[in-house]
PDB file of C-alpha atoms and ligand atoms in Angstrom:
ATOM      1  CA  MET F   1     -56.652 153.245 -48.087  1.00  0.00           C
ATOM      2  CA  ASP F   2     -55.616 149.887 -46.712  1.00  0.00           C
ATOM      3  CA  PRO F   3     -52.270 149.200 -48.397  1.00  0.00           C
ATOM      4  CA  THR F   4     -53.009 145.496 -48.677  1.00  0.00           C
ATOM      5  CA  GLN F   5     -56.402 145.895 -50.340  1.00  0.00           C
ATOM      6  CA  ARG F   6     -55.168 144.702 -53.721  1.00  0.00           C
ATOM      7  CA  GLN F   7     -52.255 142.354 -53.597  1.00  0.00           C
ATOM      8  CA  LEU F   8     -50.879 139.626 -55.785  1.00  0.00           C
ATOM      9  CA  GLU F   9     -48.142 137.171 -54.809  1.00  0.00           C
ATOM     10  CA  ARG F  10     -46.028 134.607 -56.602  1.00  0.00           C
ATOM     11  CA  SER F  11     -43.610 131.976 -55.289  1.00  0.00           C
ATOM     12  CA  ILE F  12     -40.270 132.236 -57.090  1.00  0.00           C
ATOM     13  CA  GLY F  13     -37.475 129.869 -56.010  1.00  0.00           C
ATOM     14  CA  ASN F  14     -37.371 130.078 -52.201  1.00  0.00           C
ATOM     15  CA  GLY F  15     -38.929 133.530 -52.158  1.00  0.00           C
ATOM     16  CA  ARG F  16     -42.044 135.542 -52.901  1.00  0.00           C
ATOM     17  CA  LEU F  17     -42.709 138.350 -55.346  1.00  0.00           C
ATOM     18  CA  PHE F  18     -45.572 140.697 -54.502  1.00  0.00           C
ATOM     19  CA  LEU F  19     -47.426 143.521 -56.198  1.00  0.00           C
ATOM     20  CA  ALA F  20     -49.536 145.662 -53.868  1.00  0.00           C
ATOM     21  CA  ARG F  21     -51.771 148.636 -54.541  1.00  0.00           C
ATOM     22  CA  GLY F  22     -51.190 151.189 -51.799  1.00  0.00           C
ATOM     23  CA  ASP F  23     -49.058 153.768 -50.064  1.00  0.00           C
ATOM     24  CA  LEU F  24     -45.415 152.756 -49.622  1.00  0.00           C
ATOM     25  CA  THR F  25     -45.111 154.905 -46.477  1.00  0.00           C
ATOM     26  CA  ARG F  26     -47.529 152.549 -44.717  1.00  0.00           C
ATOM     27  CA  PHE F  27     -46.229 149.273 -46.080  1.00  0.00           C
ATOM     28  CA  PRO F  28     -44.560 146.850 -43.649  1.00  0.00           C
ATOM     29  CA  ALA F  29     -41.178 145.599 -44.922  1.00  0.00           C
ATOM     30  CA  GLU F  30     -37.672 145.503 -43.453  1.00  0.00           C
ATOM     31  CA  ALA F  31     -36.559 147.991 -46.092  1.00  0.00           C
ATOM     32  CA  LEU F  32     -38.529 150.503 -48.134  1.00  0.00           C
ATOM     33  CA  VAL F  33     -36.884 151.934 -51.237  1.00  0.00           C
ATOM     34  CA  ASN F  34     -36.956 155.647 -51.980  1.00  0.00           C
ATOM     35  CA  ALA F  35     -37.009 157.025 -55.549  1.00  0.00           C
ATOM     36  CA  ALA F  36     -34.613 159.834 -54.633  1.00  0.00           C
ATOM     37  CA  ASN F  37     -32.477 162.382 -56.512  1.00  0.00           C
ATOM     38  CA  SER F  38     -28.666 162.471 -56.703  1.00  0.00           C
ATOM     39  CA  ALA F  39     -28.440 165.148 -53.990  1.00  0.00           C
ATOM     40  CA  LEU F  40     -30.633 163.097 -51.597  1.00  0.00           C
ATOM     41  CA  ALA F  41     -32.266 166.485 -51.064  1.00  0.00           C
ATOM     42  CA  GLY F  42     -35.845 165.305 -50.769  1.00  0.00           C
ATOM     43  CA  GLY F  43     -38.486 166.395 -53.235  1.00  0.00           C
ATOM     44  CA  GLY F  44     -41.993 165.544 -54.371  1.00  0.00           C
ATOM     45  CA  GLY F  45     -43.599 162.200 -55.111  1.00  0.00           C
ATOM     46  CA  VAL F  46     -42.755 159.178 -53.029  1.00  0.00           C
ATOM     47  CA  ASP F  47     -39.512 160.830 -51.805  1.00  0.00           C
ATOM     48  CA  GLY F  48     -41.428 163.705 -50.195  1.00  0.00           C
ATOM     49  CA  ALA F  49     -44.000 161.314 -48.759  1.00  0.00           C
ATOM     50  CA  LEU F  50     -41.346 159.028 -47.199  1.00  0.00           C
ATOM     51  CA  HIS F  51     -39.490 161.959 -45.598  1.00  0.00           C
ATOM     52  CA  ARG F  52     -42.737 163.432 -44.257  1.00  0.00           C
ATOM     53  CA  ALA F  53     -43.846 160.101 -42.817  1.00  0.00           C
ATOM     54  CA  GLY F  54     -40.403 159.089 -41.511  1.00  0.00           C
ATOM     55  CA  GLY F  55     -39.440 162.335 -39.782  1.00  0.00           C
ATOM     56  CA  PRO F  56     -36.351 164.612 -39.845  1.00  0.00           C
ATOM     57  CA  ARG F  57     -33.803 162.002 -38.765  1.00  0.00           C
ATOM     58  CA  ILE F  58     -33.764 160.559 -42.295  1.00  0.00           C
ATOM     59  CA  MET F  59     -32.819 163.906 -43.884  1.00  0.00           C
ATOM     60  CA  ALA F  60     -30.083 164.415 -41.284  1.00  0.00           C
ATOM     61  CA  GLU F  61     -28.581 161.057 -42.298  1.00  0.00           C
ATOM     62  CA  CYS F  62     -28.932 161.937 -46.001  1.00  0.00           C
ATOM     63  CA  ARG F  63     -26.954 165.146 -45.442  1.00  0.00           C
ATOM     64  CA  GLU F  64     -24.191 163.224 -43.672  1.00  0.00           C
ATOM     65  CA  LEU F  65     -24.040 160.718 -46.529  1.00  0.00           C
ATOM     66  CA  ILE F  66     -23.861 163.423 -49.194  1.00  0.00           C
ATOM     67  CA  ALA F  67     -21.139 165.241 -47.239  1.00  0.00           C
ATOM     68  CA  ARG F  68     -19.163 162.000 -47.471  1.00  0.00           C
ATOM     69  CA  ILE F  69     -19.937 160.748 -51.017  1.00  0.00           C
ATOM     70  CA  GLY F  70     -20.716 163.991 -52.901  1.00  0.00           C
ATOM     71  CA  ARG F  71     -23.680 162.686 -54.878  1.00  0.00           C
ATOM     72  CA  LEU F  72     -25.496 159.440 -55.476  1.00  0.00           C
ATOM     73  CA  GLU F  73     -25.130 158.490 -59.131  1.00  0.00           C
ATOM     74  CA  PRO F  74     -28.215 157.315 -61.050  1.00  0.00           C
ATOM     75  CA  GLY F  75     -28.422 153.532 -60.693  1.00  0.00           C
ATOM     76  CA  ALA F  76     -26.641 153.467 -57.296  1.00  0.00           C
ATOM     77  CA  ALA F  77     -28.179 152.979 -53.828  1.00  0.00           C
ATOM     78  CA  VAL F  78     -27.409 153.758 -50.166  1.00  0.00           C
ATOM     79  CA  ALA F  79     -29.245 153.082 -46.897  1.00  0.00           C
ATOM     80  CA  THR F  80     -30.292 155.238 -43.967  1.00  0.00           C
ATOM     81  CA  THR F  81     -32.381 154.243 -41.008  1.00  0.00           C
ATOM     82  CA  ALA F  82     -36.123 154.577 -41.581  1.00  0.00           C
ATOM     83  CA  GLY F  83     -37.081 157.034 -38.831  1.00  0.00           C
ATOM     84  CA  THR F  84     -40.700 156.441 -37.851  1.00  0.00           C
ATOM     85  CA  LEU F  85     -41.571 154.471 -41.002  1.00  0.00           C
ATOM     86  CA  PRO F  86     -42.733 150.846 -40.514  1.00  0.00           C
ATOM     87  CA  ALA F  87     -39.317 149.550 -41.668  1.00  0.00           C
ATOM     88  CA  ARG F  88     -35.771 149.194 -40.350  1.00  0.00           C
ATOM     89  CA  TYR F  89     -34.059 150.887 -43.280  1.00  0.00           C
ATOM     90  CA  LEU F  90     -34.816 153.272 -46.094  1.00  0.00           C
ATOM     91  CA  ILE F  91     -32.751 152.484 -49.189  1.00  0.00           C
ATOM     92  CA  HIS F  92     -32.302 155.539 -51.396  1.00  0.00           C
ATOM     93  CA  THR F  93     -31.737 154.995 -55.088  1.00  0.00           C
ATOM     94  CA  VAL F  94     -31.812 157.268 -58.116  1.00  0.00           C
ATOM     95  CA  GLY F  95     -33.584 156.191 -61.289  1.00  0.00           C
ATOM     96  CA  PRO F  96     -32.936 157.673 -64.725  1.00  0.00           C
ATOM     97  CA  VAL F  97     -34.647 160.795 -66.007  1.00  0.00           C
ATOM     98  CA  TYR F  98     -36.459 159.455 -69.074  1.00  0.00           C
ATOM     99  CA  ARG F  99     -35.781 161.207 -72.358  1.00  0.00           C
ATOM    100  CA  ASP F 100     -36.506 158.882 -75.288  1.00  0.00           C
ATOM    101  CA  GLY F 101     -35.436 155.449 -74.042  1.00  0.00           C
ATOM    102  CA  THR F 102     -32.258 155.373 -76.166  1.00  0.00           C
ATOM    103  CA  ARG F 103     -29.933 157.113 -73.670  1.00  0.00           C
ATOM    104  CA  GLY F 104     -29.274 154.082 -71.489  1.00  0.00           C
ATOM    105  CA  GLU F 105     -32.402 154.575 -69.396  1.00  0.00           C
ATOM    106  CA  PRO F 106     -33.304 150.837 -69.138  1.00  0.00           C
ATOM    107  CA  ALA F 107     -29.810 149.898 -67.902  1.00  0.00           C
ATOM    108  CA  VAL F 108     -29.811 152.653 -65.275  1.00  0.00           C
ATOM    109  CA  LEU F 109     -33.306 151.702 -64.116  1.00  0.00           C
ATOM    110  CA  ALA F 110     -32.321 148.009 -63.839  1.00  0.00           C
ATOM    111  CA  SER F 111     -29.233 149.074 -61.904  1.00  0.00           C
ATOM    112  CA  ALA F 112     -31.341 151.112 -59.443  1.00  0.00           C
ATOM    113  CA  TYR F 113     -33.346 147.978 -58.587  1.00  0.00           C
ATOM    114  CA  ARG F 114     -30.270 145.720 -58.493  1.00  0.00           C
ATOM    115  CA  SER F 115     -28.180 148.116 -56.381  1.00  0.00           C
ATOM    116  CA  SER F 116     -31.028 148.493 -53.879  1.00  0.00           C
ATOM    117  CA  LEU F 117     -31.270 144.716 -53.546  1.00  0.00           C
ATOM    118  CA  GLY F 118     -27.476 144.597 -53.114  1.00  0.00           C
ATOM    119  CA  VAL F 119     -27.683 147.081 -50.227  1.00  0.00           C
ATOM    120  CA  ALA F 120     -30.496 145.061 -48.622  1.00  0.00           C
ATOM    121  CA  GLU F 121     -28.423 141.922 -49.060  1.00  0.00           C
ATOM    122  CA  GLU F 122     -25.399 143.534 -47.339  1.00  0.00           C
ATOM    123  CA  LEU F 123     -27.658 144.471 -44.423  1.00  0.00           C
ATOM    124  CA  GLY F 124     -28.964 140.886 -44.292  1.00  0.00           C
ATOM    125  CA  LEU F 125     -32.585 141.976 -44.739  1.00  0.00           C
ATOM    126  CA  GLY F 126     -35.430 139.589 -45.587  1.00  0.00           C
ATOM    127  CA  SER F 127     -38.011 141.862 -47.226  1.00  0.00           C
ATOM    128  CA  VAL F 128     -37.876 144.892 -49.520  1.00  0.00           C
ATOM    129  CA  ALA F 129     -40.702 147.019 -50.946  1.00  0.00           C
ATOM    130  CA  PHE F 130     -40.081 149.285 -53.959  1.00  0.00           C
ATOM    131  CA  PRO F 131     -42.065 152.109 -55.500  1.00  0.00           C
ATOM    132  CA  SER F 132     -42.256 152.242 -59.295  1.00  0.00           C
ATOM    133  CA  ILE F 133     -38.933 154.071 -59.710  1.00  0.00           C
ATOM    134  CA  SER F 134     -38.680 156.905 -62.293  1.00  0.00           C
ATOM    135  CA  THR F 135     -42.340 156.734 -63.392  1.00  0.00           C
ATOM    136  CA  GLY F 136     -43.424 160.014 -61.758  1.00  0.00           C
ATOM    137  CA  VAL F 137     -41.376 163.206 -61.903  1.00  0.00           C
ATOM    138  CA  TYR F 138     -38.668 161.441 -63.972  1.00  0.00           C
ATOM    139  CA  GLY F 139     -41.166 160.577 -66.725  1.00  0.00           C
ATOM    140  CA  TYR F 140     -40.402 156.911 -67.454  1.00  0.00           C
ATOM    141  CA  PRO F 141     -43.403 155.321 -69.254  1.00  0.00           C
ATOM    142  CA  LEU F 142     -45.054 152.930 -66.801  1.00  0.00           C
ATOM    143  CA  GLU F 143     -45.233 149.827 -68.972  1.00  0.00           C
ATOM    144  CA  ALA F 144     -41.639 150.171 -70.179  1.00  0.00           C
ATOM    145  CA  ALA F 145     -40.522 150.626 -66.561  1.00  0.00           C
ATOM    146  CA  ALA F 146     -42.414 147.493 -65.466  1.00  0.00           C
ATOM    147  CA  GLU F 147     -40.711 145.563 -68.276  1.00  0.00           C
ATOM    148  CA  VAL F 148     -37.354 146.495 -66.729  1.00  0.00           C
ATOM    149  CA  ALA F 149     -38.222 146.250 -63.019  1.00  0.00           C
ATOM    150  CA  LEU F 150     -40.024 142.904 -62.926  1.00  0.00           C
ATOM    151  CA  PRO F 151     -37.337 140.799 -64.671  1.00  0.00           C
ATOM    152  CA  VAL F 152     -34.727 142.177 -62.249  1.00  0.00           C
ATOM    153  CA  LEU F 153     -36.830 141.174 -59.234  1.00  0.00           C
ATOM    154  CA  LEU F 154     -37.745 137.780 -60.720  1.00  0.00           C
ATOM    155  CA  GLN F 155     -34.131 137.014 -61.558  1.00  0.00           C
ATOM    156  CA  TYR F 156     -32.976 138.040 -58.078  1.00  0.00           C
ATOM    157  CA  LEU F 157     -35.511 135.716 -56.429  1.00  0.00           C
ATOM    158  CA  ALA F 158     -34.600 132.841 -58.736  1.00  0.00           C
ATOM    159  CA  GLU F 159     -30.944 132.985 -57.620  1.00  0.00           C
ATOM    160  CA  ASN F 160     -30.014 130.748 -54.706  1.00  0.00           C
ATOM    161  CA  GLY F 161     -28.710 131.854 -51.334  1.00  0.00           C
ATOM    162  CA  ARG F 162     -30.172 135.358 -51.317  1.00  0.00           C
ATOM    163  CA  SER F 163     -31.104 136.999 -48.019  1.00  0.00           C
ATOM    164  CA  VAL F 164     -34.079 138.936 -49.396  1.00  0.00           C
ATOM    165  CA  ARG F 165     -36.901 136.406 -49.659  1.00  0.00           C
ATOM    166  CA  ARG F 166     -39.828 138.752 -50.055  1.00  0.00           C
ATOM    167  CA  VAL F 167     -39.617 141.536 -52.596  1.00  0.00           C
ATOM    168  CA  GLY F 168     -42.081 143.541 -54.607  1.00  0.00           C
ATOM    169  CA  LEU F 169     -43.634 146.830 -55.598  1.00  0.00           C
ATOM    170  CA  VAL F 170     -46.201 149.020 -53.878  1.00  0.00           C
ATOM    171  CA  LEU F 171     -48.114 150.791 -56.647  1.00  0.00           C
ATOM    172  CA  PHE F 172     -49.819 154.056 -55.890  1.00  0.00           C
ATOM    173  CA  SER F 173     -52.738 153.846 -58.358  1.00  0.00           C
ATOM    174  CA  ASP F 174     -55.020 151.171 -59.760  1.00  0.00           C
ATOM    175  CA  ASP F 175     -53.660 151.969 -63.231  1.00  0.00           C
ATOM    176  CA  ALA F 176     -50.091 151.333 -62.080  1.00  0.00           C
ATOM    177  CA  PHE F 177     -51.107 148.097 -60.326  1.00  0.00           C
ATOM    178  CA  ASP F 178     -52.986 146.910 -63.450  1.00  0.00           C
ATOM    179  CA  CYS F 179     -50.027 147.740 -65.657  1.00  0.00           C
ATOM    180  CA  TYR F 180     -47.499 145.836 -63.510  1.00  0.00           C
ATOM    181  CA  GLU F 181     -49.904 142.884 -63.220  1.00  0.00           C
ATOM    182  CA  ARG F 182     -50.321 142.789 -67.007  1.00  0.00           C
ATOM    183  CA  VAL F 183     -46.553 142.850 -67.586  1.00  0.00           C
ATOM    184  CA  LEU F 184     -46.009 140.148 -64.933  1.00  0.00           C
ATOM    185  CA  ARG F 185     -48.583 137.870 -66.583  1.00  0.00           C
ATOM    186  CA  ARG F 186     -46.967 138.457 -69.969  1.00  0.00           C
ATOM    187  CA  LEU F 187     -43.519 137.549 -68.592  1.00  0.00           C
ATOM    188  CA  GLU F 188     -44.941 134.409 -66.959  1.00  0.00           C
ATOM    189  CA  ALA F 189     -46.661 133.386 -70.209  1.00  0.00           C
ATOM    190  CA  SER F 190     -43.443 133.773 -72.171  1.00  0.00           C
ATOM    191  CA  VAL F 191     -41.507 131.677 -69.621  1.00  0.00           C
ATOM    192  CA  GLU F 192     -44.200 128.959 -69.886  1.00  0.00           C
ATOM    193  CA  ALA F 193     -44.119 129.095 -73.682  1.00  0.00           C
ATOM    194  CA  ARG F 194     -40.330 128.650 -73.645  1.00  0.00           C
ATOM    195  CA  ALA F 195     -40.614 125.761 -71.154  1.00  0.00           C
ATOM    196  CA  GLY F 196     -43.101 124.059 -73.510  1.00  0.00           C
ATOM    197  CA  ASP F 197     -40.815 124.302 -76.571  1.00  0.00           C
TER     198      ASP F 197
HETATM  199  N1  LIG Z   1     -46.431 155.224 -52.328  1.00  0.00           N
HETATM  200  C1  LIG Z   1     -46.117 154.519 -53.452  1.00  0.00           C
HETATM  201  N2  LIG Z   1     -45.862 155.106 -54.643  1.00  0.00           N
HETATM  202  C2  LIG Z   1     -45.921 156.452 -54.703  1.00  0.00           C
HETATM  203  C3  LIG Z   1     -46.228 157.269 -53.582  1.00  0.00           C
HETATM  204  C4  LIG Z   1     -46.488 156.590 -52.358  1.00  0.00           C
HETATM  205  N3  LIG Z   1     -46.772 157.256 -51.222  1.00  0.00           N
HETATM  206  N4  LIG Z   1     -46.201 158.565 -53.983  1.00  0.00           N
HETATM  207  C5  LIG Z   1     -45.914 158.567 -55.306  1.00  0.00           C
HETATM  208  N5  LIG Z   1     -45.760 157.300 -55.737  1.00  0.00           N
HETATM  209  P1  LIG Z   1     -41.791 159.838 -58.158  1.00  0.00           P
HETATM  210  P2  LIG Z   1     -39.366 159.470 -59.802  1.00  0.00           P
HETATM  211  C6  LIG Z   1     -45.427 156.798 -57.088  1.00  0.00           C
HETATM  212  O1  LIG Z   1     -42.112 161.112 -58.852  1.00  0.00           O
HETATM  213  O2  LIG Z   1     -40.169 159.491 -61.047  1.00  0.00           O
HETATM  214  C7  LIG Z   1     -38.747 163.374 -56.416  1.00  0.00           C
HETATM  215  O3  LIG Z   1     -38.919 164.753 -56.379  1.00  0.00           O
HETATM  216  C8  LIG Z   1     -45.744 157.693 -58.268  1.00  0.00           C
HETATM  217  O4  LIG Z   1     -47.105 157.568 -58.626  1.00  0.00           O
HETATM  218  O5  LIG Z   1     -41.963 159.768 -56.690  1.00  0.00           O
HETATM  219  O6  LIG Z   1     -38.304 158.412 -59.643  1.00  0.00           O
HETATM  220  C9  LIG Z   1     -37.313 162.955 -56.100  1.00  0.00           C
HETATM  221  O7  LIG Z   1     -36.716 163.817 -55.147  1.00  0.00           O
HETATM  222  C10 LIG Z   1     -44.819 157.112 -59.340  1.00  0.00           C
HETATM  223  O8  LIG Z   1     -45.431 156.020 -60.023  1.00  0.00           O
HETATM  224  O9  LIG Z   1     -40.237 159.379 -58.448  1.00  0.00           O
HETATM  225  C11 LIG Z   1     -36.640 163.040 -57.435  1.00  0.00           C
HETATM  226  O10 LIG Z   1     -36.213 164.353 -57.704  1.00  0.00           O
HETATM  227  C12 LIG Z   1     -43.642 156.545 -58.549  1.00  0.00           C
HETATM  228  O11 LIG Z   1     -44.025 156.630 -57.168  1.00  0.00           O
HETATM  229  C13 LIG Z   1     -37.726 162.648 -58.393  1.00  0.00           C
HETATM  230  O12 LIG Z   1     -38.959 162.928 -57.737  1.00  0.00           O
HETATM  231  C14 LIG Z   1     -42.365 157.322 -58.727  1.00  0.00           C
HETATM  232  O13 LIG Z   1     -42.652 158.708 -58.847  1.00  0.00           O
HETATM  233  C15 LIG Z   1     -37.721 161.167 -58.707  1.00  0.00           C
HETATM  234  O14 LIG Z   1     -38.685 160.896 -59.691  1.00  0.00           O
END
């Protein structure tokens, strides 16, 4: 489907936050983020889709990286080129495997988003599109994941002097889009309520 069919945007500071319903492999941004595993070995979900769409060059770069760094810890991020994807870079990050939410999962998930933005910043990129990290194979409940992801992105955009001006999530299902939209509206309402105090 057209990746821009359902899209919502907000101005935050000097930048824009977006939520889009669609396929990340077809989404135009300077960097796409991959929900990878620590071995950067490829897999199912969005990782498999990005490698299939981007071609074998990406996996060759992943192997070189792993030969150098051993493994990518959960919460960390590294970049490769994006092969034939509609982006300049693919930023690989590893979210937490969700167990019960009390094993540090929120902090690792927040770190995956923050580290990816840090890598984009180092590369001087202007736009980054994320999938909903950890909410597939890794089992993170969608709403709880949105409650971690969105504040990280909102806070990043609210900080001055950042290179990434356009950041958001490409959600693969209507349910995921609805869930992130609901959480975003709730966060906005609570900010407004605090401002009115
Ligand atoms: N575009 C956007 N989102 C997608 C797409 C797509 N083309 N395909 C799936 N999603 P997952 P994880 C959504 O499982 O939970 C891999 O095997 C999907 O609906 O891709 O972080 C890796 O190698 C879900 O909401 O990533 C790791 O081993 C979200 O992407 C492991 O899975 C994330 O689901 C990582 O698991």
